[in-house]
mmCIF file of C-alpha atoms in Angstrom:
data_model
loop_
_atom_site.group_PDB
_atom_site.id
_atom_site.type_symbol
_atom_site.label_atom_id
_atom_site.label_comp_id
_atom_site.label_asym_id
_atom_site.label_seq_id
_atom_site.Cartn_x
_atom_site.Cartn_y
_atom_site.Cartn_z
ATOM 1 C CA MET A 1 156.549 114.832 206.597
ATOM 2 C CA ILE A 2 153.045 113.486 207.162
ATOM 3 C CA VAL A 3 152.924 112.095 203.632
ATOM 4 C CA GLN A 4 156.266 110.373 204.106
ATOM 5 C CA GLU A 5 155.282 108.803 207.416
ATOM 6 C CA TRP A 6 151.724 107.719 206.637
ATOM 7 C CA PRO A 7 152.664 103.994 206.536
ATOM 8 C CA LEU A 8 153.866 104.272 210.142
ATOM 9 C CA ILE A 9 150.722 106.146 211.189
ATOM 10 C CA VAL A 10 148.561 103.433 209.618
ATOM 11 C CA PHE A 11 150.742 100.626 210.953
ATOM 12 C CA THR A 12 150.910 101.729 214.578
ATOM 13 C CA LEU A 13 147.229 102.624 214.873
ATOM 14 C CA LEU A 14 145.947 99.494 213.131
ATOM 15 C CA VAL A 15 148.123 97.155 215.187
ATOM 16 C CA GLN A 16 147.390 98.965 218.448
ATOM 17 C CA GLY A 17 143.676 99.018 217.648
ATOM 18 C CA SER A 18 143.833 95.307 216.829
ATOM 19 C CA VAL A 19 145.588 94.554 220.117
ATOM 20 C CA GLY A 20 143.103 96.677 222.061
ATOM 21 C CA THR A 21 140.162 94.857 220.467
ATOM 22 C CA THR A 22 141.687 91.454 221.216
ATOM 23 C CA VAL A 23 142.366 92.399 224.834
ATOM 24 C CA LEU A 24 138.785 93.618 225.321
ATOM 25 C CA LEU A 25 137.371 90.491 223.679
ATOM 26 C CA SER A 26 139.501 88.290 225.911
ATOM 27 C CA LEU A 27 138.508 90.118 229.082
ATOM 28 C CA ILE A 28 134.810 90.061 228.185
ATOM 29 C CA LEU A 29 134.922 86.309 227.543
ATOM 30 C CA LEU A 30 137.053 85.710 230.639
ATOM 31 C CA PHE A 31 134.816 87.548 233.110
ATOM 32 C CA ALA A 32 131.411 87.402 231.425
ATOM 33 C CA GLY A 33 131.646 84.409 229.110
ATOM 34 C CA ASN A 34 129.720 82.141 231.497
ATOM 35 C CA SER A 35 126.555 84.136 230.828
ATOM 36 C CA LEU A 36 126.729 83.176 227.131
ATOM 37 C CA ASP A 37 126.212 79.732 225.642
ATOM 38 C CA GLY A 38 128.580 78.316 223.015
ATOM 39 C CA ALA A 39 126.665 79.683 220.024
ATOM 40 C CA GLN A 40 126.352 83.155 221.586
ATOM 41 C CA ARG A 41 130.052 83.231 222.454
ATOM 42 C CA ARG A 42 131.005 82.358 218.885
ATOM 43 C CA ARG A 43 128.525 84.835 217.376
ATOM 44 C CA PHE A 44 129.753 87.601 219.657
ATOM 45 C CA LEU A 45 133.411 86.785 219.033
ATOM 46 C CA LEU A 46 133.607 86.062 215.316
ATOM 47 C CA ALA A 47 133.099 89.440 213.605
ATOM 48 C CA PRO A 48 135.350 91.537 215.901
ATOM 49 C CA LEU A 49 138.010 88.826 215.896
ATOM 50 C CA ILE A 50 138.108 88.839 212.095
ATOM 51 C CA VAL A 51 138.307 92.643 212.178
ATOM 52 C CA ALA A 52 141.236 92.415 214.628
ATOM 53 C CA VAL A 53 143.067 89.958 212.348
ATOM 54 C CA VAL A 54 142.469 92.043 209.212
ATOM 55 C CA ALA A 55 143.515 95.266 210.980
ATOM 56 C CA GLY A 56 146.688 93.661 212.322
ATOM 57 C CA GLY A 57 147.543 92.160 208.954
ATOM 58 C CA CYS A 58 146.965 95.427 207.097
ATOM 59 C CA GLY A 59 149.080 97.185 209.707
ATOM 60 C CA LEU A 60 151.996 94.834 209.110
ATOM 61 C CA ILE A 61 151.691 95.311 205.353
ATOM 62 C CA ALA A 62 151.725 99.091 205.839
ATOM 63 C CA SER A 63 154.869 98.818 207.966
ATOM 64 C CA THR A 64 156.782 97.155 205.116
ATOM 65 C CA LEU A 65 155.974 100.102 202.832
ATOM 66 C CA HIS A 66 158.049 102.338 205.096
ATOM 67 C CA LEU A 67 161.148 100.264 204.388
ATOM 68 C CA GLY A 68 161.369 101.469 200.798
ATOM 69 C CA TYR A 69 162.093 97.935 199.629
ATOM 70 C CA PRO A 70 159.544 95.648 201.359
ATOM 71 C CA LEU A 71 161.691 92.533 201.067
ATOM 72 C CA ASN A 72 164.110 94.185 203.493
ATOM 73 C CA ALA A 73 161.600 93.298 206.203
ATOM 74 C CA PHE A 74 163.149 89.821 206.340
ATOM 75 C CA ASN A 75 166.567 91.309 207.076
ATOM 76 C CA ALA A 76 165.124 93.098 210.115
ATOM 77 C CA LEU A 77 164.483 89.724 211.784
ATOM 78 C CA ARG A 78 168.150 88.837 212.184
ATOM 79 C CA HIS A 79 168.967 91.050 215.164
ATOM 80 C CA PHE A 80 166.485 90.031 217.869
ATOM 81 C CA SER A 81 169.044 90.326 220.669
ATOM 82 C CA SER A 82 170.026 93.901 219.865
ATOM 83 C CA SER A 83 167.267 95.501 217.774
ATOM 84 C CA TRP A 84 163.891 96.693 219.042
ATOM 85 C CA LEU A 85 162.694 96.679 215.432
ATOM 86 C CA SER A 86 163.446 92.961 215.133
ATOM 87 C CA ARG A 87 161.667 92.263 218.417
ATOM 88 C CA GLU A 88 158.675 94.307 217.346
ATOM 89 C CA ILE A 89 158.335 92.460 214.029
ATOM 90 C CA ILE A 90 158.655 89.049 215.694
ATOM 91 C CA PHE A 91 156.130 89.755 218.456
ATOM 92 C CA ALA A 92 153.730 91.341 215.959
ATOM 93 C CA SER A 93 153.961 88.196 213.823
ATOM 94 C CA LEU A 94 153.429 85.933 216.853
ATOM 95 C CA TYR A 95 150.462 88.038 217.949
ATOM 96 C CA LEU A 96 148.886 87.910 214.515
ATOM 97 C CA ALA A 97 149.462 84.145 214.306
ATOM 98 C CA ALA A 98 147.770 83.530 217.669
ATOM 99 C CA VAL A 99 144.772 85.712 216.857
ATOM 100 C CA GLY A 100 144.583 84.331 213.317
ATOM 101 C CA ILE A 101 144.466 80.736 214.568
ATOM 102 C CA ALA A 102 141.760 81.708 217.077
ATOM 103 C CA ALA A 103 139.761 83.256 214.223
ATOM 104 C CA VAL A 104 140.142 80.133 212.067
ATOM 105 C CA LEU A 105 138.988 77.915 214.945
ATOM 106 C CA ALA A 106 135.944 80.117 215.516
ATOM 107 C CA LEU A 107 135.105 80.417 211.827
ATOM 108 C CA PHE A 108 135.556 76.843 210.608
ATOM 109 C CA LEU A 109 135.515 74.621 213.715
ATOM 110 C CA ARG A 110 133.032 76.739 215.712
ATOM 111 C CA LYS A 111 135.341 76.738 218.735
ATOM 112 C CA VAL A 112 136.160 79.681 220.980
ATOM 113 C CA CYS A 113 139.699 79.225 222.279
ATOM 114 C CA LEU A 114 140.015 81.673 225.169
ATOM 115 C CA PRO A 115 143.588 80.590 226.149
ATOM 116 C CA LEU A 116 144.734 81.387 222.615
ATOM 117 C CA LEU A 117 143.082 84.821 222.797
ATOM 118 C CA LEU A 118 144.718 85.514 226.153
ATOM 119 C CA LEU A 119 148.090 84.457 224.716
ATOM 120 C CA GLY A 120 147.502 86.749 221.743
ATOM 121 C CA SER A 121 146.646 89.611 224.101
ATOM 122 C CA VAL A 122 149.910 89.188 226.021
ATOM 123 C CA LEU A 123 151.944 88.952 222.810
ATOM 124 C CA GLY A 124 150.171 92.031 221.455
ATOM 125 C CA LEU A 125 150.914 94.098 224.558
ATOM 126 C CA ILE A 126 154.575 93.050 224.398
ATOM 127 C CA ASP A 127 154.594 94.076 220.751
ATOM 128 C CA VAL A 128 153.236 97.537 221.630
ATOM 129 C CA TYR A 129 155.986 97.899 224.238
ATOM 130 C CA CYS A 130 158.610 96.990 221.633
ATOM 131 C CA MET A 131 156.975 99.405 219.210
ATOM 132 C CA GLY A 132 157.338 102.232 221.728
ATOM 133 C CA SER A 133 160.921 101.233 222.482
ATOM 134 C CA ILE A 134 161.881 101.740 218.838
ATOM 135 C CA TYR A 135 161.091 105.441 219.128
ATOM 136 C CA THR A 136 162.297 106.056 222.674
ATOM 137 C CA HIS A 137 165.739 104.730 221.657
ATOM 138 C CA THR A 138 166.226 107.309 218.901
ATOM 139 C CA THR A 139 167.794 110.778 218.948
ATOM 140 C CA ILE A 140 164.490 112.582 218.312
ATOM 141 C CA ALA A 141 163.909 114.864 221.291
ATOM 142 C CA THR A 142 160.134 114.604 221.218
ATOM 143 C CA TRP A 143 160.215 110.777 221.186
ATOM 144 C CA THR A 144 162.895 109.901 223.766
ATOM 145 C CA HIS A 145 160.510 110.106 226.703
ATOM 146 C CA ILE A 146 158.117 107.785 228.515
ATOM 147 C CA ASN A 147 155.353 109.808 226.845
ATOM 148 C CA THR A 148 155.812 107.614 223.755
ATOM 149 C CA TRP A 149 154.729 104.505 225.685
ATOM 150 C CA PHE A 150 151.873 106.419 227.313
ATOM 151 C CA MET A 151 150.587 107.502 223.899
ATOM 152 C CA PHE A 152 150.922 104.039 222.350
ATOM 153 C CA PHE A 153 149.319 102.120 225.225
ATOM 154 C CA GLY A 154 146.763 104.906 225.555
ATOM 155 C CA ALA A 155 145.709 104.290 221.961
ATOM 156 C CA VAL A 156 145.364 100.580 222.763
ATOM 157 C CA LEU A 157 143.036 101.427 225.648
ATOM 158 C CA SER A 158 141.031 104.058 223.760
ATOM 159 C CA ILE A 159 140.474 102.050 220.591
ATOM 160 C CA GLY A 160 140.008 98.802 222.485
ATOM 161 C CA ALA A 161 137.480 100.364 224.872
ATOM 162 C CA THR A 162 135.633 101.920 221.935
ATOM 163 C CA ALA A 163 135.462 98.501 220.298
ATOM 164 C CA GLY A 164 134.266 97.038 223.598
ATOM 165 C CA ILE A 165 131.413 99.545 223.863
ATOM 166 C CA TRP A 166 130.436 98.989 220.225
ATOM 167 C CA LEU A 167 130.614 95.210 220.666
ATOM 168 C CA SER A 168 128.453 95.276 223.789
ATOM 169 C CA ALA A 169 125.422 96.098 221.608
ATOM 170 C CA GLY A 170 125.182 92.393 220.753
ATOM 171 C CA LEU A 171 124.917 91.325 224.393
ATOM 172 C CA GLY A 172 121.976 91.161 226.773
ATOM 173 C CA ASP A 173 120.872 94.387 228.437
ATOM 174 C CA LYS A 174 122.442 93.716 231.842
ATOM 175 C CA LEU A 175 125.718 92.393 230.453
ATOM 176 C CA ARG A 176 125.803 95.142 227.825
ATOM 177 C CA ARG A 177 125.577 97.858 230.478
ATOM 178 C CA GLN A 178 128.294 96.203 232.565
ATOM 179 C CA VAL A 179 130.675 95.827 229.622
ATOM 180 C CA ALA A 180 130.019 99.360 228.348
ATOM 181 C CA ALA A 181 130.496 100.895 231.804
ATOM 182 C CA SER A 182 133.733 98.955 232.365
ATOM 183 C CA ALA A 183 135.094 99.871 228.927
ATOM 184 C CA LEU A 184 134.201 103.522 229.490
ATOM 185 C CA ALA A 185 135.997 103.484 232.850
ATOM 186 C CA VAL A 186 139.097 102.018 231.202
ATOM 187 C CA MET A 187 139.001 104.663 228.499
ATOM 188 C CA ALA A 188 138.520 107.525 230.972
ATOM 189 C CA VAL A 189 141.282 106.357 233.330
ATOM 190 C CA GLY A 190 143.655 105.850 230.388
ATOM 191 C CA ALA A 191 142.982 109.360 229.099
ATOM 192 C CA LEU A 192 143.399 110.850 232.591
ATOM 193 C CA LEU A 193 146.752 109.122 233.088
ATOM 194 C CA ARG A 194 147.960 110.367 229.727
ATOM 195 C CA LEU A 195 146.857 113.906 230.508
ATOM 196 C CA LEU A 196 148.650 113.849 233.860
ATOM 197 C CA GLU A 197 151.770 112.517 232.151
ATOM 198 C CA GLN A 198 151.685 115.447 229.717
ATOM 199 C CA MET A 199 152.847 117.736 232.529
ATOM 200 C CA SER A 200 156.023 115.696 232.851
ATOM 201 C CA TYR A 201 156.395 115.644 229.063
ATOM 202 C CA PHE A 202 156.064 119.418 228.712
ATOM 203 C CA SER A 203 158.562 119.910 231.539
ATOM 204 C CA TYR A 204 160.982 117.602 229.729
ATOM 205 C CA LEU A 205 160.583 119.542 226.481
ATOM 206 C CA THR A 206 161.163 122.831 228.257
ATOM 207 C CA GLN A 207 164.380 121.541 229.823
ATOM 208 C CA ALA A 208 165.508 120.211 226.450
ATOM 209 C CA LYS A 209 165.088 123.660 224.930
ATOM 210 C CA LEU A 210 167.062 125.313 227.719
ATOM 211 C CA SER A 211 169.814 122.709 227.927
ATOM 212 C CA GLN A 212 173.291 123.757 226.837
ATOM 213 C CA VAL A 213 174.328 120.171 226.122
ATOM 214 C CA VAL A 214 171.854 118.655 223.700
ATOM 215 C CA THR A 215 172.627 115.509 221.729
ATOM 216 C CA PHE A 216 169.598 115.639 219.479
ATOM 217 C CA PRO A 217 168.398 118.101 216.831
ATOM 218 C CA HIS A 218 166.186 121.020 217.812
ATOM 219 C CA GLN A 219 163.899 120.814 214.772
ATOM 220 C CA PRO A 220 161.385 118.501 216.507
ATOM 221 C CA LEU A 221 161.068 120.985 219.375
ATOM 222 C CA ALA A 222 160.288 123.805 216.970
ATOM 223 C CA ALA A 223 157.863 121.564 215.099
ATOM 224 C CA PHE A 224 156.067 120.773 218.356
ATOM 225 C CA ASP A 225 155.545 124.490 218.982
ATOM 226 C CA HIS A 226 154.013 124.875 215.519
ATOM 227 C CA LEU A 227 151.698 121.900 216.072
ATOM 228 C CA ARG A 228 150.637 122.851 219.581
ATOM 229 C CA THR A 229 147.170 123.989 218.437
ATOM 230 C CA LEU A 230 146.501 120.715 216.609
ATOM 231 C CA TYR A 231 147.841 118.811 219.620
ATOM 232 C CA ILE A 232 145.470 120.566 222.016
ATOM 233 C CA ALA A 233 142.542 120.213 219.595
ATOM 234 C CA SER A 234 143.206 116.461 219.414
ATOM 235 C CA TRP A 235 143.002 116.159 223.189
ATOM 236 C CA VAL A 236 139.786 118.177 223.259
ATOM 237 C CA LEU A 237 138.284 115.901 220.594
ATOM 238 C CA LEU A 238 139.316 112.834 222.597
ATOM 239 C CA LEU A 239 137.668 114.155 225.768
ATOM 240 C CA VAL A 240 134.523 115.121 223.852
ATOM 241 C CA GLY A 241 134.360 111.613 222.381
ATOM 242 C CA ILE A 242 134.690 110.047 225.834
ATOM 243 C CA ALA A 243 131.983 112.362 227.179
ATOM 244 C CA LEU A 244 129.623 111.435 224.339
ATOM 245 C CA MET A 245 130.194 107.737 224.918
ATOM 246 C CA GLY A 246 129.675 108.240 228.638
ATOM 247 C CA ARG A 247 126.378 109.967 227.917
ATOM 248 C CA SER A 248 125.367 107.114 225.634
ATOM 249 C CA VAL A 249 126.149 104.548 228.334
ATOM 250 C CA SER A 250 124.027 106.416 230.869
ATOM 251 C CA ALA A 251 121.211 106.897 228.337
ATOM 252 C CA CYS A 252 121.431 103.186 227.430
ATOM 253 C CA LYS A 253 119.545 103.510 224.127
ATOM 254 C CA CYS A 254 121.298 106.382 222.369
ATOM 255 C CA ARG A 255 123.139 104.369 219.697
ATOM 256 C CA SER A 256 123.873 107.355 217.471
ATOM 257 C CA MET A 257 125.790 108.942 220.337
ATOM 258 C CA VAL A 258 127.771 105.714 220.781
ATOM 259 C CA VAL A 259 128.831 105.816 217.136
ATOM 260 C CA LEU A 260 129.557 109.551 217.168
ATOM 261 C CA GLY A 261 131.561 109.387 220.384
ATOM 262 C CA GLY A 262 133.559 106.386 219.204
ATOM 263 C CA CYS A 263 134.355 108.051 215.884
ATOM 264 C CA ALA A 264 135.514 111.166 217.756
ATOM 265 C CA VAL A 265 137.831 109.056 219.937
ATOM 266 C CA ILE A 266 139.364 107.277 216.936
ATOM 267 C CA ALA A 267 139.730 110.549 215.011
ATOM 268 C CA ALA A 268 141.510 112.073 218.019
ATOM 269 C CA GLU A 269 143.944 109.152 218.156
ATOM 270 C CA VAL A 270 144.660 109.579 214.439
ATOM 271 C CA LEU A 271 145.395 113.293 214.906
ATOM 272 C CA LEU A 272 147.620 112.637 217.909
ATOM 273 C CA ARG A 273 149.549 110.064 215.881
ATOM 274 C CA VAL A 274 149.895 112.522 212.989
ATOM 275 C CA VAL A 275 151.418 115.020 215.429
ATOM 276 C CA PHE A 276 153.707 112.325 216.839
ATOM 277 C CA PHE A 277 155.174 111.337 213.484
ATOM 278 C CA THR A 278 155.381 114.901 212.240
ATOM 279 C CA LEU A 279 157.821 115.642 215.072
ATOM 280 C CA SER A 280 160.803 113.969 213.428
#
């Protein structure tokens, strides 16, 4: 199942990571941009913005591979009023267009267009909501729960905050510490909210198993039981990554710990997404 669903794993994580990076960039420039001159703003913005565009574009390409016949992607655009898939594709395209134009302006015209980045951030967050809605409106027991949105937006926060902490290395000491501390707080709160929501999710799964009137197949529930160890290990890895990044922020100069913690967070999100798409 993992092999069959790898385009969706790549697609969702790349797009959500791209959105998270764009949101963090926008917030940094919005609240701390006055401390940077025009050249510093462009230098700070350019590389991560290009990475966000490339990640989003590669994610969209990966999503077409899941369709079997990639040209069918155009047919999915015809049902915006009734299809979450159509809405997701349209908002993803609008998001990528906004961020792409911002990247072109920064690269060739040396202009940082914050309103365009903020617009892209809003479009990206709407796209992630539509992405979650695709799966919550299925008949897969393990997906038809608010947990799907928690996991998707949680990945946006985790990957975006990781990017924010990595990006802060190019800022001045005072601003770097402020950005890193804020990003770490976002990451920690996002993880805590997701963990608290897991109690509701597990209760929902238990009731689904005991229900006498079930309209969805039981195979995902059995699969979840088999993957419970990997699921728990993924959460442990995520918390370890956050702890390492927190230690790096407090130590201020421990760059290797920043890299290691960030890699652990991203690896945990990949494993959690593997579990998610295996439960189908």
